[in-house]
Tab-separated table of C-alpha atoms in Angstrom:
chain	number	residue	atom	x	y	z
J	1	MET	CA	-35.075	42.708	-86.792
J	2	LYS	CA	-34.805	45.330	-84.060
J	3	LEU	CA	-32.706	45.586	-80.957
J	4	VAL	CA	-34.508	46.859	-77.878
J	5	ILE	CA	-32.263	48.260	-75.108
J	6	ARG	CA	-33.054	49.733	-71.728
J	7	SER	CA	-30.937	51.723	-69.325
J	8	THR	CA	-28.370	49.503	-67.649
J	9	LYS	CA	-26.654	50.273	-64.330
J	10	GLU	CA	-24.113	47.485	-63.841
J	11	ILE	CA	-22.093	45.117	-65.983
J	12	SER	CA	-20.267	42.231	-64.365
J	13	GLY	CA	-19.082	38.707	-65.186
J	14	GLU	CA	-16.757	36.724	-67.360
J	15	ALA	CA	-16.855	36.198	-71.134
J	16	THR	CA	-14.867	34.978	-74.068
J	17	PRO	CA	-15.188	37.214	-77.126
J	18	PRO	CA	-15.556	35.663	-80.614
J	19	SER	CA	-12.567	34.682	-82.641
J	20	SER	CA	-10.984	37.117	-85.086
J	21	LYS	CA	-12.799	37.440	-88.445
J	22	SER	CA	-9.742	38.938	-90.099
J	23	GLU	CA	-7.459	36.093	-89.000
J	24	MET	CA	-10.118	33.447	-89.802
J	25	ILE	CA	-10.746	34.588	-93.389
J	26	ARG	CA	-7.010	34.917	-94.049
J	27	GLY	CA	-6.619	31.341	-92.818
J	28	LEU	CA	-9.370	29.989	-94.972
J	29	ILE	CA	-7.996	31.554	-98.147
J	30	LEU	CA	-4.383	30.570	-97.555
J	31	ALA	CA	-5.478	26.982	-96.641
J	32	THR	CA	-7.333	26.920	-99.978
J	33	LEU	CA	-4.172	28.015	-101.801
J	34	ALA	CA	-2.121	25.404	-99.939
J	35	LYS	CA	-1.841	21.805	-101.315
J	36	GLY	CA	-2.858	19.488	-98.476
J	37	THR	CA	-4.893	19.493	-95.294
J	38	SER	CA	-4.987	22.530	-92.942
J	39	ALA	CA	-6.865	23.112	-89.697
J	40	LEU	CA	-8.171	26.314	-88.144
J	41	LYS	CA	-8.770	25.819	-84.424
J	42	ASN	CA	-11.079	28.019	-82.380
J	43	PRO	CA	-12.819	29.227	-85.548
J	44	LEU	CA	-15.308	32.055	-85.875
J	45	HIS	CA	-18.767	30.929	-86.874
J	46	SER	CA	-20.508	34.044	-88.309
J	47	GLN	CA	-22.168	35.229	-91.547
J	48	ASP	CA	-18.887	36.510	-92.985
J	49	THR	CA	-17.045	33.305	-92.389
J	50	VAL	CA	-20.043	31.250	-93.757
J	51	ASP	CA	-19.691	33.425	-96.956
J	52	ALA	CA	-15.920	32.839	-97.080
J	53	ILE	CA	-16.277	29.037	-96.639
J	54	ARG	CA	-18.884	28.892	-99.435
J	55	ALA	CA	-16.611	30.888	-101.690
J	56	CYS	CA	-13.560	28.807	-100.932
J	57	ARG	CA	-15.570	25.616	-101.604
J	58	GLY	CA	-16.375	27.237	-105.000
J	59	LEU	CA	-12.627	27.230	-105.511
J	60	GLY	CA	-12.353	23.486	-105.100
J	61	ALA	CA	-11.583	23.268	-101.423
J	62	ASN	CA	-13.175	20.454	-99.347
J	63	ILE	CA	-14.124	22.200	-96.086
J	64	MET	CA	-15.392	20.398	-92.941
J	65	VAL	CA	-16.901	22.682	-90.311
J	66	ARG	CA	-16.894	21.584	-86.627
J	67	THR	CA	-17.554	23.406	-83.459
J	68	ASP	CA	-13.906	23.611	-82.408
J	69	ARG	CA	-12.141	23.595	-85.812
J	70	VAL	CA	-12.500	24.004	-89.540
J	71	ILE	CA	-10.575	21.506	-91.676
J	72	VAL	CA	-9.582	22.523	-95.271
J	73	GLU	CA	-8.470	19.960	-97.866
J	74	SER	CA	-7.183	21.576	-101.118
J	75	ARG	CA	-5.345	20.577	-104.228
J	76	GLY	CA	-3.656	24.012	-104.107
J	77	VAL	CA	-2.737	26.086	-107.142
J	78	PRO	CA	-3.840	25.962	-109.933
J	79	LEU	CA	-7.314	26.191	-108.368
J	80	GLN	CA	-10.339	24.504	-109.902
J	81	SER	CA	-13.359	26.777	-109.566
J	82	GLU	CA	-16.979	26.650	-110.230
J	83	THR	CA	-18.314	28.931	-112.958
J	84	THR	CA	-19.610	31.368	-110.371
J	85	VAL	CA	-18.217	32.186	-106.938
J	86	ASN	CA	-20.362	34.283	-104.617
J	87	THR	CA	-18.810	36.046	-101.606
J	88	GLY	CA	-21.964	37.588	-100.090
J	89	ASN	CA	-21.467	40.887	-98.243
J	90	SER	CA	-18.037	39.911	-96.905
J	91	GLY	CA	-15.719	42.737	-98.036
J	92	VAL	CA	-12.597	40.870	-96.831
J	93	THR	CA	-13.527	37.808	-98.795
J	94	THR	CA	-14.584	39.672	-101.928
J	95	HIS	CA	-11.405	41.720	-102.154
J	96	PHE	CA	-9.132	38.826	-101.258
J	97	LEU	CA	-10.589	36.436	-103.814
J	98	LEU	CA	-10.427	38.809	-106.769
J	99	PRO	CA	-6.743	38.113	-107.422
J	100	VAL	CA	-7.006	34.552	-106.176
J	101	LEU	CA	-9.326	33.886	-109.114
J	102	GLY	CA	-6.416	34.586	-111.363
J	103	LEU	CA	-4.566	31.516	-110.005
J	104	ARG	CA	-6.565	28.897	-111.885
J	105	GLY	CA	-4.101	28.217	-114.635
J	106	GLU	CA	-3.850	29.765	-118.157
J	107	LYS	CA	-6.414	27.359	-119.727
J	108	ALA	CA	-9.036	27.736	-117.075
J	109	ARG	CA	-12.478	28.705	-118.204
J	110	PRO	CA	-13.838	32.151	-117.280
J	111	VAL	CA	-15.290	32.518	-113.803
J	112	THR	CA	-17.683	35.085	-112.423
J	113	LEU	CA	-17.344	36.652	-109.025
J	114	ASP	CA	-20.543	38.006	-107.500
J	115	CYS	CA	-21.456	39.391	-104.137
J	116	GLY	CA	-24.234	40.946	-102.136
J	117	ASP	CA	-25.860	44.314	-102.693
J	118	GLN	CA	-24.180	45.988	-99.771
J	119	MET	CA	-20.752	44.866	-101.053
J	120	LYS	CA	-21.541	46.122	-104.536
J	121	ALA	CA	-21.848	49.657	-103.204
J	122	ARG	CA	-18.278	49.651	-101.923
J	123	PRO	CA	-15.446	50.905	-104.167
J	124	VAL	CA	-13.253	48.414	-105.965
J	125	GLU	CA	-11.732	50.492	-108.799
J	126	SER	CA	-8.195	50.587	-107.459
J	127	LEU	CA	-7.945	46.821	-106.998
J	128	VAL	CA	-9.383	46.131	-110.416
J	129	SER	CA	-6.895	48.578	-112.017
J	130	ALA	CA	-3.943	46.920	-110.302
J	131	LEU	CA	-5.059	43.399	-111.339
J	132	GLN	CA	-5.305	44.497	-114.963
J	133	ARG	CA	-1.805	45.749	-114.867
J	134	LEU	CA	-0.771	42.389	-113.394
J	135	GLY	CA	-2.230	40.517	-116.376
J	136	MET	CA	-5.782	39.733	-115.333
J	137	LYS	CA	-8.731	40.399	-117.751
J	138	LEU	CA	-11.967	41.513	-115.888
J	139	HIS	CA	-15.222	42.231	-117.483
J	140	VAL	CA	-18.516	43.540	-116.096
J	141	GLN	CA	-21.073	40.875	-116.654
J	142	PRO	CA	-23.694	41.764	-119.304
J	143	GLN	CA	-27.260	42.801	-118.318
J	144	ARG	CA	-30.286	42.443	-120.442
J	145	GLY	CA	-28.474	41.283	-123.579
J	146	LYS	CA	-25.688	43.880	-123.452
J	147	LYS	CA	-22.180	42.839	-124.302
J	148	ASN	CA	-19.469	42.430	-121.733
J	149	ILE	CA	-17.465	45.567	-121.148
J	150	SER	CA	-13.939	45.735	-119.759
J	151	ALA	CA	-13.902	47.029	-116.256
J	152	ARG	CA	-11.653	50.047	-116.044
J	153	PRO	CA	-11.252	52.790	-113.391
J	154	ALA	CA	-13.147	56.071	-113.661
J	155	HIS	CA	-10.286	58.386	-114.746
J	156	GLY	CA	-8.543	59.630	-117.802
J	157	LYS	CA	-10.180	60.589	-121.009
J	158	GLY	CA	-13.369	59.237	-122.522
J	159	GLN	CA	-16.304	57.727	-120.788
J	160	ALA	CA	-15.524	56.306	-117.429
J	161	ILE	CA	-16.746	52.790	-116.602
J	162	ARG	CA	-16.853	51.975	-112.829
J	163	PRO	CA	-16.073	48.350	-112.101
J	164	SER	CA	-19.039	46.673	-110.513
J	165	PHE	CA	-20.165	43.080	-109.719
J	166	PRO	CA	-20.668	40.561	-111.026
J	167	LEU	CA	-17.156	40.580	-112.554
J	168	GLN	CA	-15.919	37.918	-115.021
J	169	ILE	CA	-12.262	36.891	-114.780
J	170	SER	CA	-10.884	35.313	-117.928
J	171	SER	CA	-7.132	35.239	-117.621
J	172	GLU	CA	-4.211	34.615	-115.239
J	173	LEU	CA	-2.676	36.775	-112.576
J	174	PHE	CA	0.827	36.903	-114.124
J	175	GLY	CA	2.626	39.337	-111.759
J	176	GLY	CA	4.506	42.468	-112.751
J	177	LYS	CA	4.352	46.088	-111.534
J	178	ALA	CA	1.374	47.992	-110.275
J	179	GLY	CA	0.198	50.507	-107.792
J	180	VAL	CA	-2.828	50.309	-105.523
J	181	SER	CA	-4.655	52.810	-103.357
J	182	GLY	CA	-3.856	52.794	-99.687
J	183	VAL	CA	-7.458	53.828	-98.754
J	184	SER	CA	-8.294	50.191	-97.821
J	185	SER	CA	-5.737	47.791	-96.444
J	186	GLN	CA	-7.681	44.900	-98.058
J	187	TYR	CA	-6.427	45.860	-101.507
J	188	LEU	CA	-2.816	45.429	-100.564
J	189	SER	CA	-3.399	42.398	-98.438
J	190	ALA	CA	-5.220	40.741	-101.353
J	191	LEU	CA	-2.146	41.222	-103.571
J	192	LEU	CA	0.300	40.159	-100.947
J	193	MET	CA	-1.577	36.870	-100.399
J	194	SER	CA	-1.952	36.015	-104.103
J	195	LEU	CA	1.126	37.268	-105.925
J	196	PRO	CA	3.523	34.709	-104.296
J	197	CYS	CA	1.684	32.115	-106.394
J	198	ALA	CA	1.851	34.082	-109.629
J	199	LYS	CA	4.338	33.009	-112.338
J	200	ASN	CA	6.410	36.180	-112.259
J	201	ASP	CA	7.921	38.433	-109.635
J	202	SER	CA	5.971	41.564	-108.724
J	203	VAL	CA	6.436	45.099	-107.374
J	204	ILE	CA	3.507	46.703	-105.660
J	205	THR	CA	3.529	50.377	-104.721
J	206	VAL	CA	1.102	51.923	-102.162
J	207	ASP	CA	0.939	55.608	-101.323
J	208	ASN	CA	-0.494	56.712	-97.968
J	209	LEU	CA	-1.413	53.234	-96.631
J	210	GLU	CA	-4.272	53.311	-94.112
J	211	GLU	CA	-5.381	50.575	-91.729
J	212	ARG	CA	-1.720	49.514	-91.510
J	213	PRO	CA	-2.214	46.901	-88.734
J	214	TYR	CA	-4.353	44.698	-91.063
J	215	VAL	CA	-1.436	44.608	-93.496
J	216	GLU	CA	0.972	43.656	-90.728
J	217	MET	CA	-1.447	40.800	-89.869
J	218	THR	CA	-1.147	39.623	-93.430
J	219	GLU	CA	2.638	39.889	-93.272
J	220	ALA	CA	2.617	37.738	-90.135
J	221	TRP	CA	0.825	34.998	-92.148
J	222	LEU	CA	3.350	35.285	-94.977
J	223	ASN	CA	6.239	35.173	-92.515
J	224	GLU	CA	4.917	31.944	-90.901
J	225	GLN	CA	4.714	30.421	-94.395
J	226	GLY	CA	8.229	31.468	-95.268
J	227	ILE	CA	7.023	33.551	-98.161
J	228	VAL	CA	9.822	35.600	-99.823
J	229	TYR	CA	9.063	39.300	-100.166
J	230	GLU	CA	10.754	42.658	-99.445
J	231	HIS	CA	9.118	45.690	-97.922
J	232	LYS	CA	10.509	49.181	-98.098
J	233	LYS	CA	8.862	52.252	-96.619
J	234	GLU	CA	9.615	55.761	-97.815
J	235	ASP	CA	8.736	59.103	-96.269
J	236	LEU	CA	7.645	61.215	-99.303
J	237	ARG	CA	8.025	64.501	-97.417
J	238	PHE	CA	11.742	64.047	-97.310
J	239	GLN	CA	12.288	61.347	-99.908
J	240	ILE	CA	14.292	59.309	-97.421
J	241	LYS	CA	13.942	55.536	-97.632
J	242	ASP	CA	13.476	53.529	-94.412
J	243	LEU	CA	14.923	50.086	-95.017
J	244	SER	CA	14.417	48.904	-91.409
J	245	LYS	CA	11.521	46.649	-92.288
J	246	THR	CA	12.815	44.117	-94.763
J	247	THR	CA	11.842	40.440	-94.995
J	248	THR	CA	13.635	38.499	-97.683
J	249	THR	CA	15.461	35.249	-98.084
J	250	SER	CA	16.806	35.842	-101.576
J	251	ALA	CA	17.771	38.562	-103.909
J	252	PRO	CA	14.629	40.519	-104.944
J	253	PRO	CA	13.849	42.013	-108.349
J	254	ARG	CA	14.890	45.630	-108.907
J	255	LEU	CA	12.529	48.268	-107.590
J	256	THR	CA	13.019	50.743	-110.465
J	257	ASP	CA	10.150	51.832	-112.759
J	258	ALA	CA	7.394	50.880	-110.299
J	259	VAL	CA	3.934	52.007	-111.437
J	260	HIS	CA	2.455	54.485	-108.876
J	261	PHE	CA	-1.286	54.572	-108.305
J	262	SER	CA	-3.094	57.857	-108.797
J	263	HIS	CA	-5.579	58.586	-106.064
J	264	SER	CA	-7.985	60.036	-108.639
J	265	GLU	CA	-8.924	56.428	-109.261
J	266	ASP	CA	-10.537	55.792	-105.914
J	267	ARG	CA	-13.876	57.057	-104.596
J	268	THR	CA	-12.733	58.557	-101.266
J	269	LEU	CA	-12.915	62.151	-102.528
J	270	LYS	CA	-16.223	61.475	-104.193
J	271	VAL	CA	-17.630	60.277	-100.928
J	272	LEU	CA	-16.357	63.290	-99.036
J	273	ARG	CA	-17.795	65.643	-101.610
J	274	SER	CA	-21.244	64.216	-101.372
J	275	SER	CA	-24.106	66.703	-100.720
J	276	LYS	CA	-23.720	66.765	-96.937
J	277	SER	CA	-20.032	65.967	-96.566
J	278	SER	CA	-19.061	68.879	-98.881
J	279	LEU	CA	-20.295	71.314	-96.101
J	280	LEU	CA	-18.055	69.713	-93.446
J	281	THR	CA	-14.577	70.896	-92.405
J	282	PRO	CA	-11.612	68.654	-91.785
J	283	SER	CA	-10.665	67.912	-88.141
J	284	LYS	CA	-8.066	70.508	-86.949
J	285	GLU	CA	-5.546	67.912	-85.945
J	286	VAL	CA	-5.303	66.494	-89.431
J	287	GLU	CA	-4.785	69.916	-90.957
J	288	LYS	CA	-1.491	70.068	-89.062
J	289	LYS	CA	-0.150	66.721	-90.374
J	290	SER	CA	0.311	65.224	-93.761
J	291	GLN	CA	0.330	61.472	-94.229
J	292	ALA	CA	2.955	61.160	-97.006
J	293	THR	CA	4.336	57.697	-97.109
J	294	ARG	CA	5.076	55.158	-99.834
J	295	ASP	CA	5.259	51.440	-99.241
J	296	VAL	CA	7.000	49.259	-101.912
J	297	TYR	CA	6.675	45.511	-101.817
J	298	THR	CA	8.686	43.224	-104.015
J	299	ILE	CA	7.208	39.676	-104.081
J	300	LYS	CA	8.916	36.600	-105.579
J	301	GLY	CA	6.647	34.677	-107.847
J	302	GLY	CA	6.379	30.904	-108.236
J	303	GLN	CA	6.021	30.144	-104.537
J	304	ALA	CA	3.671	27.822	-102.856
J	305	TYR	CA	1.828	27.795	-99.539
J	306	LYS	CA	2.119	24.873	-97.159
J	307	PRO	CA	-0.692	23.279	-95.155
J	308	PHE	CA	-0.872	24.429	-91.493
J	309	ILE	CA	-2.558	24.193	-88.199
J	310	LYS	CA	-3.455	27.558	-86.729
J	311	MET	CA	-5.247	28.699	-83.527
J	312	ILE	CA	-7.476	31.686	-84.362
J	313	PRO	CA	-7.066	34.340	-81.590
J	314	GLY	CA	-9.847	36.392	-80.047
J	315	ASP	CA	-11.179	39.360	-81.945
J	316	PHE	CA	-10.419	42.774	-80.437
J	317	SER	CA	-12.911	44.371	-82.835
J	318	SER	CA	-15.730	42.346	-81.345
J	319	ALA	CA	-14.344	42.570	-77.887
J	320	SER	CA	-14.368	46.355	-78.138
J	321	TYR	CA	-18.078	46.438	-77.180
J	322	LEU	CA	-17.515	44.205	-74.121
J	323	ILE	CA	-14.426	46.198	-73.041
J	324	THR	CA	-16.311	49.448	-73.449
J	325	ALA	CA	-19.321	48.219	-71.459
J	326	GLY	CA	-16.974	47.111	-68.703
J	327	VAL	CA	-15.451	50.520	-68.587
J	328	LEU	CA	-18.614	52.643	-68.792
J	329	PHE	CA	-20.655	50.831	-66.178
J	330	SER	CA	-19.922	49.881	-62.492
J	331	GLY	CA	-18.885	46.289	-61.894
J	332	THR	CA	-16.061	44.071	-62.917
J	333	VAL	CA	-15.767	42.329	-66.302
J	334	VAL	CA	-13.226	39.648	-67.012
J	335	LEU	CA	-12.538	38.870	-70.688
J	336	HIS	CA	-10.531	35.839	-71.834
J	337	GLY	CA	-8.722	34.941	-75.067
J	338	LEU	CA	-7.398	38.449	-75.938
J	339	ASP	CA	-3.669	38.440	-76.733
J	340	MET	CA	-2.292	41.980	-76.534
J	341	GLN	CA	0.806	40.747	-78.524
J	342	CYS	CA	-1.261	39.918	-81.646
J	343	PRO	CA	-1.048	42.192	-84.693
J	344	GLN	CA	-4.708	43.276	-84.486
J	345	GLY	CA	-4.913	47.081	-84.587
J	346	ASP	CA	-8.136	47.295	-82.487
J	347	LYS	CA	-6.216	46.169	-79.386
J	348	GLU	CA	-5.287	49.862	-79.224
J	349	LEU	CA	-8.684	50.486	-77.656
J	350	VAL	CA	-7.230	49.157	-74.357
J	351	THR	CA	-4.411	51.632	-74.417
J	352	ILE	CA	-6.802	54.516	-75.427
J	353	LEU	CA	-9.128	53.750	-72.586
J	354	GLN	CA	-6.285	53.508	-70.080
J	355	LYS	CA	-5.080	56.921	-71.166
J	356	MET	CA	-8.547	58.270	-70.676
J	357	GLY	CA	-8.651	56.976	-67.080
J	358	ALA	CA	-10.112	53.477	-67.346
J	359	ASP	CA	-8.997	50.712	-64.926
J	360	ILE	CA	-7.953	47.765	-67.155
J	361	ARG	CA	-5.529	45.063	-65.938
J	362	ILE	CA	-3.737	42.844	-68.472
J	363	GLU	CA	-2.605	39.324	-67.359
J	364	GLY	CA	-1.622	37.035	-70.198
J	365	ASP	CA	-4.608	36.803	-72.538
J	366	THR	CA	-7.062	38.003	-69.906
J	367	LEU	CA	-8.348	41.524	-69.379
J	368	THR	CA	-9.917	42.547	-65.986
J	369	ILE	CA	-11.946	45.675	-66.238
J	370	THR	CA	-13.224	47.639	-63.165
J	371	GLY	CA	-15.849	50.019	-64.392
J	372	GLY	CA	-17.280	53.329	-63.426
J	373	LYS	CA	-14.075	55.382	-63.434
J	374	GLU	CA	-14.105	58.995	-64.653
J	375	LEU	CA	-12.878	59.269	-68.208
J	376	THR	CA	-11.185	62.402	-69.757
J	377	GLY	CA	-11.548	63.212	-73.458
J	378	MET	CA	-8.524	63.185	-75.734
J	379	THR	CA	-7.544	63.367	-79.409
J	380	ILE	CA	-7.424	59.938	-81.090
J	381	ASP	CA	-5.834	59.365	-84.475
J	382	ALA	CA	-8.073	56.526	-85.654
J	383	ASN	CA	-6.630	56.071	-89.185
J	384	ALA	CA	-5.376	52.568	-88.279
J	385	ILE	CA	-8.507	51.555	-86.357
J	386	PRO	CA	-11.578	52.605	-88.331
J	387	ASP	CA	-13.619	49.652	-87.156
J	388	ILE	CA	-13.779	50.968	-83.564
J	389	VAL	CA	-14.627	54.545	-84.512
J	390	PRO	CA	-18.326	53.964	-83.685
J	391	THR	CA	-17.404	52.637	-80.265
J	392	LEU	CA	-14.996	55.561	-79.672
J	393	ALA	CA	-17.873	57.999	-80.489
J	394	VAL	CA	-19.971	56.417	-77.722
J	395	ILE	CA	-17.082	56.576	-75.302
J	396	GLY	CA	-16.680	60.321	-76.152
J	397	THR	CA	-20.222	60.998	-74.900
J	398	GLN	CA	-19.220	59.828	-71.419
J	399	ALA	CA	-15.772	61.468	-71.154
J	400	THR	CA	-15.192	64.827	-69.480
J	401	GLY	CA	-14.317	67.568	-71.940
J	402	THR	CA	-13.965	66.942	-75.641
J	403	THR	CA	-12.971	63.762	-77.579
J	404	GLU	CA	-11.518	64.389	-81.062
J	405	ILE	CA	-11.511	61.363	-83.452
J	406	VAL	CA	-9.351	62.356	-86.343
J	407	ASN	CA	-7.706	61.246	-89.563
J	408	VAL	CA	-10.257	58.524	-90.353
J	409	ALA	CA	-12.087	59.462	-93.572
J	410	ASN	CA	-11.723	55.750	-94.452
J	411	ALA	CA	-14.499	54.985	-91.974
J	412	ARG	CA	-16.891	56.254	-94.638
J	413	LEU	CA	-16.053	53.392	-96.944
J	414	LYS	CA	-17.192	50.509	-94.822
J	415	GLU	CA	-20.636	48.759	-94.708
J	416	THR	CA	-22.015	52.202	-94.327
J	417	ASP	CA	-20.600	55.665	-93.798
J	418	ARG	CA	-19.863	55.298	-90.109
J	419	LEU	CA	-19.032	58.889	-89.458
J	420	ARG	CA	-22.429	59.761	-90.724
J	421	SER	CA	-24.293	56.885	-89.125
J	422	MET	CA	-22.926	57.586	-85.632
J	423	THR	CA	-23.472	61.312	-85.897
J	424	GLU	CA	-27.122	60.749	-86.809
J	425	GLY	CA	-27.653	58.009	-84.223
J	426	LEU	CA	-26.053	59.787	-81.313
J	427	SER	CA	-27.664	63.129	-82.160
J	428	GLU	CA	-31.052	61.451	-82.085
J	429	MET	CA	-30.185	60.281	-78.565
J	430	GLY	CA	-29.122	63.713	-77.359
J	431	GLY	CA	-25.402	63.372	-78.013
J	432	ASP	CA	-23.248	66.393	-78.552
J	433	ILE	CA	-21.388	65.354	-81.762
J	434	THR	CA	-20.002	67.167	-84.653
J	435	GLU	CA	-19.119	65.426	-88.014
J	436	HIS	CA	-16.057	66.382	-89.979
J	437	THR	CA	-14.899	65.194	-93.353
J	438	ASP	CA	-12.316	62.943	-91.670
J	439	GLY	CA	-13.536	62.521	-88.088
J	440	LEU	CA	-15.794	63.418	-85.189
J	441	THR	CA	-15.808	65.835	-82.255
J	442	VAL	CA	-17.756	64.455	-79.341
J	443	ARG	CA	-18.526	66.170	-76.037
J	444	LYS	CA	-19.838	64.738	-72.809
J	445	SER	CA	-23.569	64.235	-73.121
J	446	VAL	CA	-26.633	63.033	-71.314
J	447	LEU	CA	-28.281	60.386	-73.597
J	448	HIS	CA	-31.975	59.494	-73.886
J	449	GLY	CA	-33.708	56.628	-75.562
J	450	ALA	CA	-34.783	56.940	-79.199
J	451	SER	CA	-35.533	54.957	-82.364
J	452	VAL	CA	-32.330	55.010	-84.480
J	453	LYS	CA	-31.065	53.438	-87.665
J	454	GLY	CA	-28.438	50.738	-87.660
J	455	TYR	CA	-27.848	51.091	-91.435
J	456	ASN	CA	-27.461	47.330	-91.665
J	457	ASP	CA	-23.929	47.753	-90.308
J	458	HIS	CA	-22.865	45.462	-87.493
J	459	ARG	CA	-20.482	48.012	-85.915
J	460	THR	CA	-22.976	50.818	-85.959
J	461	VAL	CA	-25.686	48.556	-84.435
J	462	MET	CA	-23.456	47.291	-81.655
J	463	ALA	CA	-22.024	50.731	-80.789
J	464	LEU	CA	-25.471	52.259	-80.643
J	465	SER	CA	-26.581	49.410	-78.363
J	466	LEU	CA	-23.929	50.657	-75.898
J	467	ALA	CA	-25.411	54.148	-76.137
J	468	GLY	CA	-28.832	52.633	-75.489
J	469	MET	CA	-27.511	50.989	-72.325
J	470	LEU	CA	-26.346	54.463	-71.180
J	471	ALA	CA	-29.563	56.285	-72.153
J	472	ASP	CA	-32.602	56.974	-70.088
J	473	GLY	CA	-35.669	55.132	-71.309
J	474	GLU	CA	-35.847	52.723	-74.203
J	475	THR	CA	-33.854	52.577	-77.420
J	476	LEU	CA	-34.757	50.793	-80.606
J	477	ILE	CA	-32.142	50.006	-83.353
J	478	ASP	CA	-33.280	48.669	-86.707
J	479	THR	CA	-31.444	46.192	-88.957
J	480	ALA	CA	-30.097	44.429	-85.854
J	481	GLU	CA	-29.647	41.221	-87.819
J	482	ALA	CA	-26.367	42.842	-89.061
J	483	ILE	CA	-24.627	41.670	-85.927
J	484	ASN	CA	-24.624	38.174	-87.350
J	485	LYS	CA	-21.874	39.251	-89.685
J	486	THR	CA	-19.184	39.005	-86.946
J	487	PHE	CA	-20.832	38.486	-83.456
J	488	PRO	CA	-23.912	36.247	-83.727
J	489	ASN	CA	-24.208	35.768	-79.941
J	490	TYR	CA	-23.681	39.416	-79.039
J	491	VAL	CA	-27.087	39.940	-77.416
J	492	GLU	CA	-26.785	36.659	-75.451
J	493	MET	CA	-23.287	37.594	-74.174
J	494	MET	CA	-24.204	41.156	-73.190
J	495	ARG	CA	-27.290	39.868	-71.360
J	496	SER	CA	-25.097	37.394	-69.467
J	497	LEU	CA	-23.127	40.395	-68.182
J	498	GLY	CA	-26.277	42.292	-67.105
J	499	ALA	CA	-27.221	44.312	-70.161
J	500	LYS	CA	-30.942	44.965	-70.648
J	501	MET	CA	-31.357	44.238	-74.323
J	502	ARG	CA	-33.456	41.827	-76.434
J	503	GLN	CA	-34.129	41.139	-80.055
J	504	LYS	CA	-37.605	41.996	-81.467
């Protein structure tokens, strides 16, 4: 499917963005782990949540989907799974369920976790390595008569075997000590959600954690459930421990002898050293700073989740396109259901736009945006907010001066390489944009319509649709069906505000 967009002059009206995908999927999985009946109010109905619901049903949960709520009935841990669980192309669901599949009891039969082709291209070595250290046995499923082979990270001596799907899980998640890469917050969140249900206590070490707000979102769920854990953060540059962020209700296990993860095990550097990326330079801002932190989590085992009722808040990631449209075009846009006190990192877009000169008023959970104000470029450290990097790139084309988006190499490890996809798309449309290994430099530009690739990435498609609204003439974006992943009624909602776009 293609998205056809024509130049738009004014955006006005009221809208309520979709509910948070990140909160919704966390809720579905924790409700599956809890014994009893839970309810998720104001749910998100999208392809990612459809995939998550199907997968949780495969773990034995009885899930009833209604317009205003999703009800989950579960027997809790130990889970009773089908022989195969498929998570589609939902990265959050796939990563979160890998350790959850180790909570089926020691006599459970092997289970296979499979996913979509897009998800299979994303790195998972670090999480697999950590799970093996925590007692799980994972095997790459045989193909064409070959025997199963143990999944192990591509490092060390001998032939490297990169873990890939489908993966077979044949033993329990016992707990213990392990390190995991900080390149994706989903790895750590997966462990934090599962390890409280393991038999033994655990110590998890993460160096240079990225996308930190998503981990804080997971912590908020754990805190609501009364889960016992301890979090210590260290600054490796000075080796001084910061004990200010500690959540515990009983004496934790000792933190000594934690296993630290080696970053040679993840694929970030491989991605950055690809044929084109190897010719790029890092953004200047990042050269001046070194992210050198270590997070240590101690998680008490043998705990249980309780059933709950939870209202899913609005999604700032999805709202980012509506907020940006309201800022870049004349008119007034009022958005409801957006709580600036929530732990979602992408709410930072509001602050960034205000600093650039946008007129955005916050009253409770309502944003009122008066558009058409002059914006000034600035330097944005996007390490914690990689999902809105495509949107920030479009904003940069309309801001006076230069906009530097820095410290966000992790944006290359999403559904597509978003630094590359936005550089190519905006360049085709006349944008003045330079790609770096870890960011983008964008200068004010006059955009024109063009046929561009969406790379089957919902964030790239929706961001480029904003560029199409700004451009002279007509813009066509392919793989527009990708928007169903998180924002199925995106076109309808944008049209209701005055955007000239349609599906073809």
